[in-house]
Amino acid sequence: MLEAPNGPSSVEVTLVATGSEVALAAEARKQLLAMNIQTRLVSMPSTTVFDRQDKEYRDFVLGEGRPVVAIEAGRTDGWWKYIRGAGTVIGLDHFGESAPASELFKLFGFTVDNVVETVQQVLSQGK
């Protein structure tokens, strides 16, 4: 977990990702911090292990009372249970496209710009 630079009480949004999406989330976090949006990044390599933790721990990690945006270059089904507030999942619930990965990631919104824009929309909805 990468905490918001101003500490846990300053967190405005939590980004959650796993696997290759963590690098994308980390780059988006850098841009969000540059925009003075206090952003926590959670790498969640195992949702099963996370789900076994007590509620207090899960709430602390996800930032109780703050929006969560999950990034999953696959099905979003398993991520909605972590979404809070006006949060959302940037994911893919269909298949069948064929092209180089870089083109597909751009097409489906797995870009730093889209993550930043999504967070801005989430934060504006929560106000």
CSV table of N, CA and C in Angstrom, one decimal:
chain,number,residue,atom,x,y,z
A,1,MET,N,0.9,-1.2,0.0
A,1,MET,CA,0.0,0.0,0.0
A,1,MET,C,0.9,1.2,0.0
A,2,LEU,N,0.6,2.2,-0.9
A,2,LEU,CA,1.3,3.5,-0.9
A,2,LEU,C,0.3,4.5,-0.4
A,3,GLU,N,0.6,5.1,0.7
A,3,GLU,CA,-0.2,6.0,1.4
A,3,GLU,C,-0.2,7.4,0.7
A,4,ALA,N,-1.3,8.1,0.9
A,4,ALA,CA,-1.3,9.5,0.5
A,4,ALA,C,-0.2,10.2,1.2
A,5,PRO,N,0.6,11.1,0.6
A,5,PRO,CA,1.7,11.8,1.2
A,5,PRO,C,1.3,12.5,2.5
A,6,ASN,N,0.1,13.0,2.6
A,6,ASN,CA,-0.3,13.8,3.8
A,6,ASN,C,-0.9,12.9,4.9
A,7,GLY,N,-0.8,11.6,4.7
A,7,GLY,CA,-1.3,10.6,5.7
A,7,GLY,C,-2.7,10.1,5.5
A,8,PRO,N,-3.0,9.1,6.3
A,8,PRO,CA,-4.3,8.4,6.1
A,8,PRO,C,-5.5,9.3,6.1
A,9,SER,N,-5.5,10.3,7.0
A,9,SER,CA,-6.7,11.1,7.1
A,9,SER,C,-6.9,12.1,5.9
A,10,SER,N,-5.9,12.2,5.1
A,10,SER,CA,-6.0,13.1,3.9
A,10,SER,C,-6.4,12.4,2.6
A,11,VAL,N,-6.6,11.0,2.7
A,11,VAL,CA,-6.9,10.3,1.5
A,11,VAL,C,-8.2,10.7,0.9
A,12,GLU,N,-8.2,11.1,-0.4
A,12,GLU,CA,-9.4,11.5,-1.1
A,12,GLU,C,-10.0,10.3,-1.9
A,13,VAL,N,-9.1,9.4,-2.4
A,13,VAL,CA,-9.5,8.3,-3.2
A,13,VAL,C,-8.5,7.2,-3.1
A,14,THR,N,-9.0,6.0,-3.2
A,14,THR,CA,-8.1,4.8,-3.1
A,14,THR,C,-8.2,4.1,-4.5
A,15,LEU,N,-7.0,3.9,-5.1
A,15,LEU,CA,-6.9,3.1,-6.3
A,15,LEU,C,-6.5,1.6,-5.9
A,16,VAL,N,-7.2,0.6,-6.4
A,16,VAL,CA,-6.9,-0.8,-6.1
A,16,VAL,C,-6.6,-1.5,-7.4
A,17,ALA,N,-5.5,-2.2,-7.4
A,17,ALA,CA,-5.2,-2.9,-8.6
A,17,ALA,C,-4.4,-4.2,-8.3
A,18,THR,N,-4.3,-5.1,-9.2
A,18,THR,CA,-3.5,-6.3,-9.0
A,18,THR,C,-2.7,-6.6,-10.3
A,19,GLY,N,-1.6,-7.3,-10.2
A,19,GLY,CA,-0.9,-7.7,-11.4
A,19,GLY,C,-0.4,-6.5,-12.2
A,20,SER,N,-0.5,-6.6,-13.5
A,20,SER,CA,0.1,-5.6,-14.4
A,20,SER,C,-0.6,-4.3,-14.3
A,21,GLU,N,-1.8,-4.2,-13.7
A,21,GLU,CA,-2.5,-3.0,-13.5
A,21,GLU,C,-2.0,-2.1,-12.4
A,22,VAL,N,-1.1,-2.7,-11.6
A,22,VAL,CA,-0.5,-1.9,-10.5
A,22,VAL,C,0.4,-0.8,-11.1
A,23,ALA,N,1.1,-1.1,-12.1
A,23,ALA,CA,2.0,-0.1,-12.7
A,23,ALA,C,1.2,1.0,-13.3
A,24,LEU,N,0.1,0.7,-13.9
A,24,LEU,CA,-0.8,1.7,-14.4
A,24,LEU,C,-1.4,2.6,-13.3
A,25,ALA,N,-1.8,2.0,-12.2
A,25,ALA,CA,-2.4,2.7,-11.1
A,25,ALA,C,-1.3,3.6,-10.5
A,26,ALA,N,0.0,3.1,-10.4
A,26,ALA,CA,1.0,3.9,-9.8
A,26,ALA,C,1.3,5.1,-10.6
A,27,GLU,N,1.3,5.0,-12.0
A,27,GLU,CA,1.5,6.2,-12.8
A,27,GLU,C,0.3,7.2,-12.7
A,28,ALA,N,-0.9,6.6,-12.6
A,28,ALA,CA,-2.0,7.5,-12.4
A,28,ALA,C,-1.9,8.2,-11.1
A,29,ARG,N,-1.5,7.5,-10.1
A,29,ARG,CA,-1.4,8.1,-8.7
A,29,ARG,C,-0.4,9.3,-8.8
A,30,LYS,N,0.7,9.1,-9.5
A,30,LYS,CA,1.7,10.2,-9.6
A,30,LYS,C,1.0,11.5,-10.2
A,31,GLN,N,0.2,11.3,-11.2
A,31,GLN,CA,-0.4,12.4,-11.8
A,31,GLN,C,-1.5,13.0,-10.9
A,32,LEU,N,-2.2,12.2,-10.2
A,32,LEU,CA,-3.2,12.7,-9.3
A,32,LEU,C,-2.6,13.5,-8.1
A,33,LEU,N,-1.5,13.0,-7.6
A,33,LEU,CA,-0.7,13.7,-6.6
A,33,LEU,C,-0.2,15.0,-7.1
A,34,ALA,N,0.2,15.1,-8.3
A,34,ALA,CA,0.7,16.3,-8.9
A,34,ALA,C,-0.5,17.3,-9.0
A,35,MET,N,-1.7,16.8,-9.1
A,35,MET,CA,-2.9,17.7,-9.1
A,35,MET,C,-3.4,17.9,-7.7
A,36,ASN,N,-2.7,17.5,-6.7
A,36,ASN,CA,-3.0,17.7,-5.3
A,36,ASN,C,-4.2,16.9,-4.9
A,37,ILE,N,-4.4,15.7,-5.6
A,37,ILE,CA,-5.5,14.8,-5.2
A,37,ILE,C,-4.8,13.7,-4.4
A,38,GLN,N,-5.1,13.7,-3.1
A,38,GLN,CA,-4.4,12.7,-2.2
A,38,GLN,C,-4.9,11.3,-2.5
A,39,THR,N,-4.0,10.5,-3.0
A,39,THR,CA,-4.4,9.2,-3.5
A,39,THR,C,-3.6,8.1,-2.8
A,40,ARG,N,-4.3,7.1,-2.3
A,40,ARG,CA,-3.7,5.9,-1.8
A,40,ARG,C,-3.8,4.8,-2.9
A,41,LEU,N,-2.7,4.0,-3.0
A,41,LEU,CA,-2.7,2.9,-3.9
A,41,LEU,C,-2.5,1.6,-3.2
A,42,VAL,N,-3.4,0.7,-3.5
A,42,VAL,CA,-3.4,-0.6,-2.8
A,42,VAL,C,-3.2,-1.7,-3.9
A,43,SER,N,-2.1,-2.4,-3.7
A,43,SER,CA,-1.9,-3.6,-4.6
A,43,SER,C,-2.5,-4.8,-3.9
A,44,MET,N,-3.5,-5.4,-4.6
A,44,MET,CA,-4.2,-6.5,-4.0
A,44,MET,C,-4.0,-7.8,-4.7
A,45,PRO,N,-2.8,-8.5,-4.5
A,45,PRO,CA,-2.5,-9.7,-5.2
A,45,PRO,C,-3.4,-10.8,-5.0
A,46,SER,N,-4.1,-10.8,-3.8
A,46,SER,CA,-5.0,-11.9,-3.6
A,46,SER,C,-6.3,-11.4,-2.9
A,47,THR,N,-7.4,-11.4,-3.6
A,47,THR,CA,-8.6,-10.9,-3.0
A,47,THR,C,-9.1,-11.9,-2.0
A,48,THR,N,-8.8,-13.2,-2.2
A,48,THR,CA,-9.2,-14.2,-1.2
A,48,THR,C,-8.5,-13.9,0.2
A,49,VAL,N,-7.2,-13.6,0.2
A,49,VAL,CA,-6.6,-13.3,1.4
A,49,VAL,C,-7.1,-12.0,2.0
A,50,PHE,N,-7.3,-11.0,1.2
A,50,PHE,CA,-7.9,-9.8,1.7
A,50,PHE,C,-9.2,-10.0,2.3
A,51,ASP,N,-10.1,-10.8,1.7
A,51,ASP,CA,-11.4,-11.0,2.2
A,51,ASP,C,-11.4,-11.7,3.5
A,52,ARG,N,-10.4,-12.4,3.8
A,52,ARG,CA,-10.3,-13.2,5.1
A,52,ARG,C,-9.9,-12.2,6.3
A,53,GLN,N,-9.5,-11.0,6.0
A,53,GLN,CA,-9.0,-10.1,7.0
A,53,GLN,C,-10.3,-9.5,7.7
A,54,ASP,N,-10.1,-9.1,8.9
A,54,ASP,CA,-11.3,-8.5,9.6
A,54,ASP,C,-11.7,-7.2,9.0
A,55,LYS,N,-13.0,-6.8,9.3
A,55,LYS,CA,-13.6,-5.7,8.7
A,55,LYS,C,-12.8,-4.4,9.0
A,56,GLU,N,-12.3,-4.3,10.2
A,56,GLU,CA,-11.5,-3.1,10.6
A,56,GLU,C,-10.3,-2.9,9.7
A,57,TYR,N,-9.6,-4.0,9.4
A,57,TYR,CA,-8.4,-3.9,8.5
A,57,TYR,C,-8.8,-3.6,7.1
A,58,ARG,N,-9.9,-4.2,6.6
A,58,ARG,CA,-10.3,-4.0,5.2
A,58,ARG,C,-10.7,-2.5,5.1
A,59,ASP,N,-11.5,-2.0,6.1
A,59,ASP,CA,-11.9,-0.6,6.0
A,59,ASP,C,-10.7,0.3,6.0
A,60,PHE,N,-9.7,0.0,6.9
A,60,PHE,CA,-8.5,0.9,6.9
A,60,PHE,C,-7.8,0.9,5.6
A,61,VAL,N,-7.6,-0.3,5.0
A,61,VAL,CA,-6.9,-0.4,3.7
A,61,VAL,C,-7.6,0.4,2.6
A,62,LEU,N,-8.9,0.2,2.5
A,62,LEU,CA,-9.7,0.8,1.4
A,62,LEU,C,-10.0,2.2,1.7
A,63,GLY,N,-9.9,2.7,2.9
A,63,GLY,CA,-10.2,4.1,3.2
A,63,GLY,C,-11.6,4.3,3.5
A,64,GLU,N,-12.1,3.9,4.7
A,64,GLU,CA,-13.5,4.0,5.0
A,64,GLU,C,-14.1,5.4,4.7
A,65,GLY,N,-15.2,5.4,4.0
A,65,GLY,CA,-15.9,6.6,3.8
A,65,GLY,C,-15.3,7.4,2.6
A,66,ARG,N,-14.4,6.8,1.8
A,66,ARG,CA,-13.8,7.5,0.7
A,66,ARG,C,-14.0,6.6,-0.5
A,67,PRO,N,-14.1,7.2,-1.7
A,67,PRO,CA,-14.3,6.4,-2.9
A,67,PRO,C,-13.1,5.5,-3.3
A,68,VAL,N,-13.5,4.4,-3.8
A,68,VAL,CA,-12.5,3.4,-4.3
A,68,VAL,C,-12.7,3.2,-5.8
A,69,VAL,N,-11.6,3.3,-6.5
A,69,VAL,CA,-11.6,3.0,-7.9
A,69,VAL,C,-10.7,1.8,-8.2
A,70,ALA,N,-11.2,0.7,-8.7
A,70,ALA,CA,-10.5,-0.5,-8.9
A,70,ALA,C,-10.1,-0.6,-10.4
A,71,ILE,N,-9.0,-1.1,-10.7
A,71,ILE,CA,-8.5,-1.2,-12.1
A,71,ILE,C,-8.2,-2.7,-12.4
A,72,GLU,N,-9.0,-3.3,-13.3
A,72,GLU,CA,-8.9,-4.7,-13.6
A,72,GLU,C,-9.0,-4.9,-15.1
A,73,ALA,N,-7.9,-5.4,-15.8
A,73,ALA,CA,-8.0,-5.6,-17.2
A,73,ALA,C,-8.6,-7.0,-17.5
A,74,GLY,N,-9.7,-7.1,-16.9
A,74,GLY,CA,-10.5,-8.4,-17.1
A,74,GLY,C,-11.9,-8.1,-16.5
A,75,ARG,N,-12.6,-9.2,-16.1
A,75,ARG,CA,-14.0,-9.0,-15.7
A,75,ARG,C,-14.0,-8.2,-14.3
A,76,THR,N,-15.0,-7.4,-14.2
A,76,THR,CA,-15.2,-6.5,-13.1
A,76,THR,C,-16.0,-7.2,-11.9
A,77,ASP,N,-16.6,-8.3,-12.2
A,77,ASP,CA,-17.5,-8.9,-11.2
A,77,ASP,C,-17.0,-8.9,-9.8
A,78,GLY,N,-15.8,-9.4,-9.6
A,78,GLY,CA,-15.2,-9.6,-8.3
A,78,GLY,C,-14.7,-8.3,-7.6
A,79,TRP,N,-14.8,-7.2,-8.3
A,79,TRP,CA,-14.2,-6.0,-7.7
A,79,TRP,C,-15.3,-5.1,-7.1
A,80,TRP,N,-16.5,-5.2,-7.5
A,80,TRP,CA,-17.6,-4.3,-7.0
A,80,TRP,C,-17.7,-4.3,-5.5
A,81,LYS,N,-17.5,-5.4,-4.9
A,81,LYS,CA,-17.6,-5.5,-3.4
A,81,LYS,C,-16.7,-4.6,-2.7
A,82,TYR,N,-15.6,-4.1,-3.4
A,82,TYR,CA,-14.7,-3.2,-2.7
A,82,TYR,C,-15.0,-1.7,-3.0
A,83,ILE,N,-15.9,-1.4,-3.9
A,83,ILE,CA,-16.2,-0.1,-4.3
A,83,ILE,C,-17.0,0.6,-3.3
A,84,ARG,N,-16.6,1.9,-3.0
A,84,ARG,CA,-17.3,2.7,-2.0
A,84,ARG,C,-17.6,4.0,-2.5
A,85,GLY,N,-18.6,4.7,-1.9
A,85,GLY,CA,-18.9,6.0,-2.4
A,85,GLY,C,-19.3,6.0,-3.8
A,86,ALA,N,-18.8,7.0,-4.5
A,86,ALA,CA,-19.1,7.2,-6.0
A,86,ALA,C,-18.1,6.4,-6.8
A,87,GLY,N,-17.3,5.5,-6.2
A,87,GLY,CA,-16.3,4.8,-6.9
A,87,GLY,C,-16.8,3.9,-8.0
A,88,THR,N,-15.8,3.3,-8.7
A,88,THR,CA,-16.2,2.5,-9.9
A,88,THR,C,-15.1,1.5,-10.2
A,89,VAL,N,-15.3,0.7,-11.1
A,89,VAL,CA,-14.3,-0.3,-11.6
A,89,VAL,C,-14.0,0.0,-13.1
A,90,ILE,N,-12.7,0.2,-13.4
A,90,ILE,CA,-12.3,0.3,-14.7
A,90,ILE,C,-11.9,-1.1,-15.1
A,91,GLY,N,-12.7,-1.7,-16.0
A,91,GLY,CA,-12.5,-3.1,-16.3
A,91,GLY,C,-13.1,-3.4,-17.7
A,92,LEU,N,-13.2,-4.7,-17.9
A,92,LEU,CA,-13.6,-5.2,-19.2
A,92,LEU,C,-14.5,-6.4,-19.0
A,93,ASP,N,-15.8,-6.3,-19.4
A,93,ASP,CA,-16.8,-7.3,-19.2
A,93,ASP,C,-17.2,-8.0,-20.5
A,94,HIS,N,-16.4,-7.9,-21.5
A,94,HIS,CA,-16.6,-8.6,-22.7
A,94,HIS,C,-15.3,-9.0,-23.3
A,95,PHE,N,-15.3,-9.8,-24.3
A,95,PHE,CA,-14.1,-10.3,-25.0
A,95,PHE,C,-14.3,-10.5,-26.5
A,96,GLY,N,-13.3,-10.8,-27.2
A,96,GLY,CA,-13.4,-11.1,-28.6
A,96,GLY,C,-12.7,-10.1,-29.5
A,97,GLU,N,-12.1,-9.1,-28.9
A,97,GLU,CA,-11.3,-8.1,-29.7
A,97,GLU,C,-9.9,-8.7,-29.9
A,98,SER,N,-9.4,-8.4,-31.1
A,98,SER,CA,-8.0,-8.8,-31.4
A,98,SER,C,-7.2,-7.7,-32.0
A,99,ALA,N,-6.1,-7.4,-31.4
A,99,ALA,CA,-5.2,-6.3,-31.8
A,99,ALA,C,-4.0,-6.4,-30.8
A,100,PRO,N,-3.0,-5.6,-31.1
A,100,PRO,CA,-1.9,-5.6,-30.2
A,100,PRO,C,-2.3,-5.0,-28.8
A,101,ALA,N,-1.8,-5.5,-27.8
A,101,ALA,CA,-2.2,-5.2,-26.4
A,101,ALA,C,-2.2,-3.7,-26.2
A,102,SER,N,-1.2,-3.0,-26.7
A,102,SER,CA,-1.2,-1.5,-26.4
A,102,SER,C,-2.4,-0.8,-27.1
A,103,GLU,N,-2.9,-1.3,-28.2
A,103,GLU,CA,-4.0,-0.7,-28.8
A,103,GLU,C,-5.3,-1.1,-28.1
A,104,LEU,N,-5.4,-2.3,-27.6
A,104,LEU,CA,-6.6,-2.7,-26.8
A,104,LEU,C,-6.7,-2.0,-25.5
A,105,PHE,N,-5.5,-1.8,-24.8
A,105,PHE,CA,-5.5,-1.1,-23.6
A,105,PHE,C,-6.0,0.3,-23.8
A,106,LYS,N,-5.6,1.0,-24.8
A,106,LYS,CA,-6.1,2.3,-25.1
A,106,LYS,C,-7.5,2.3,-25.4
A,107,LEU,N,-8.0,1.4,-26.3
A,107,LEU,CA,-9.4,1.3,-26.6
A,107,LEU,C,-10.3,1.1,-25.5
A,108,PHE,N,-9.9,0.3,-24.5
A,108,PHE,CA,-10.7,-0.1,-23.4
A,108,PHE,C,-10.5,0.8,-22.1
A,109,GLY,N,-9.7,1.8,-22.3
A,109,GLY,CA,-9.5,2.8,-21.2
A,109,GLY,C,-8.4,2.4,-20.1
A,110,PHE,N,-7.6,1.5,-20.4
A,110,PHE,CA,-6.5,1.2,-19.5
A,110,PHE,C,-5.3,2.1,-19.8
A,111,THR,N,-5.5,3.4,-19.5
A,111,THR,CA,-4.5,4.4,-19.7
A,111,THR,C,-4.4,5.3,-18.5
A,112,VAL,N,-3.3,5.9,-18.3
A,112,VAL,CA,-3.2,6.8,-17.2
A,112,VAL,C,-4.2,7.9,-17.3
A,113,ASP,N,-4.3,8.5,-18.5
A,113,ASP,CA,-5.3,9.6,-18.7
A,113,ASP,C,-6.7,9.2,-18.3
A,114,ASN,N,-7.1,8.0,-18.7
A,114,ASN,CA,-8.5,7.6,-18.4
A,114,ASN,C,-8.6,7.3,-16.9
A,115,VAL,N,-7.6,6.7,-16.2
A,115,VAL,CA,-7.7,6.5,-14.8
A,115,VAL,C,-7.9,7.9,-14.1
A,116,VAL,N,-7.0,8.8,-14.5
A,116,VAL,CA,-7.1,10.2,-13.9
A,116,VAL,C,-8.4,10.8,-14.1
A,117,GLU,N,-8.9,10.8,-15.3
A,117,GLU,CA,-10.2,11.3,-15.6
A,117,GLU,C,-11.3,10.7,-14.8
A,118,THR,N,-11.3,9.3,-14.7
A,118,THR,CA,-12.3,8.6,-14.0
A,118,THR,C,-12.3,9.0,-12.5
A,119,VAL,N,-11.1,9.2,-11.9
A,119,VAL,CA,-11.0,9.6,-10.5
A,119,VAL,C,-11.6,11.0,-10.4
A,120,GLN,N,-11.3,11.9,-11.3
A,120,GLN,CA,-11.8,13.2,-11.2
A,120,GLN,C,-13.4,13.2,-11.3
A,121,GLN,N,-13.9,12.4,-12.1
A,121,GLN,CA,-15.4,12.2,-12.2
A,121,GLN,C,-16.0,11.7,-11.0
A,122,VAL,N,-15.3,10.7,-10.4
A,122,VAL,CA,-15.8,10.1,-9.1
A,122,VAL,C,-15.8,11.1,-8.0
A,123,LEU,N,-14.7,11.9,-7.9
A,123,LEU,CA,-14.6,12.9,-6.9
A,123,LEU,C,-15.6,14.0,-7.1
A,124,SER,N,-15.9,14.4,-8.3
A,124,SER,CA,-16.9,15.4,-8.6
A,124,SER,C,-18.3,14.9,-8.2
A,125,GLN,N,-18.6,13.6,-8.4
A,125,GLN,CA,-19.9,13.1,-8.1
A,125,GLN,C,-20.1,13.0,-6.6
A,126,GLY,N,-19.0,12.8,-5.9
A,126,GLY,CA,-19.1,12.7,-4.4
A,126,GLY,C,-19.3,14.0,-3.7
A,127,LYS,N,-19.2,15.1,-4.4
A,127,LYS,CA,-19.3,16.4,-3.7
A,127,LYS,C,-20.7,16.9,-3.7
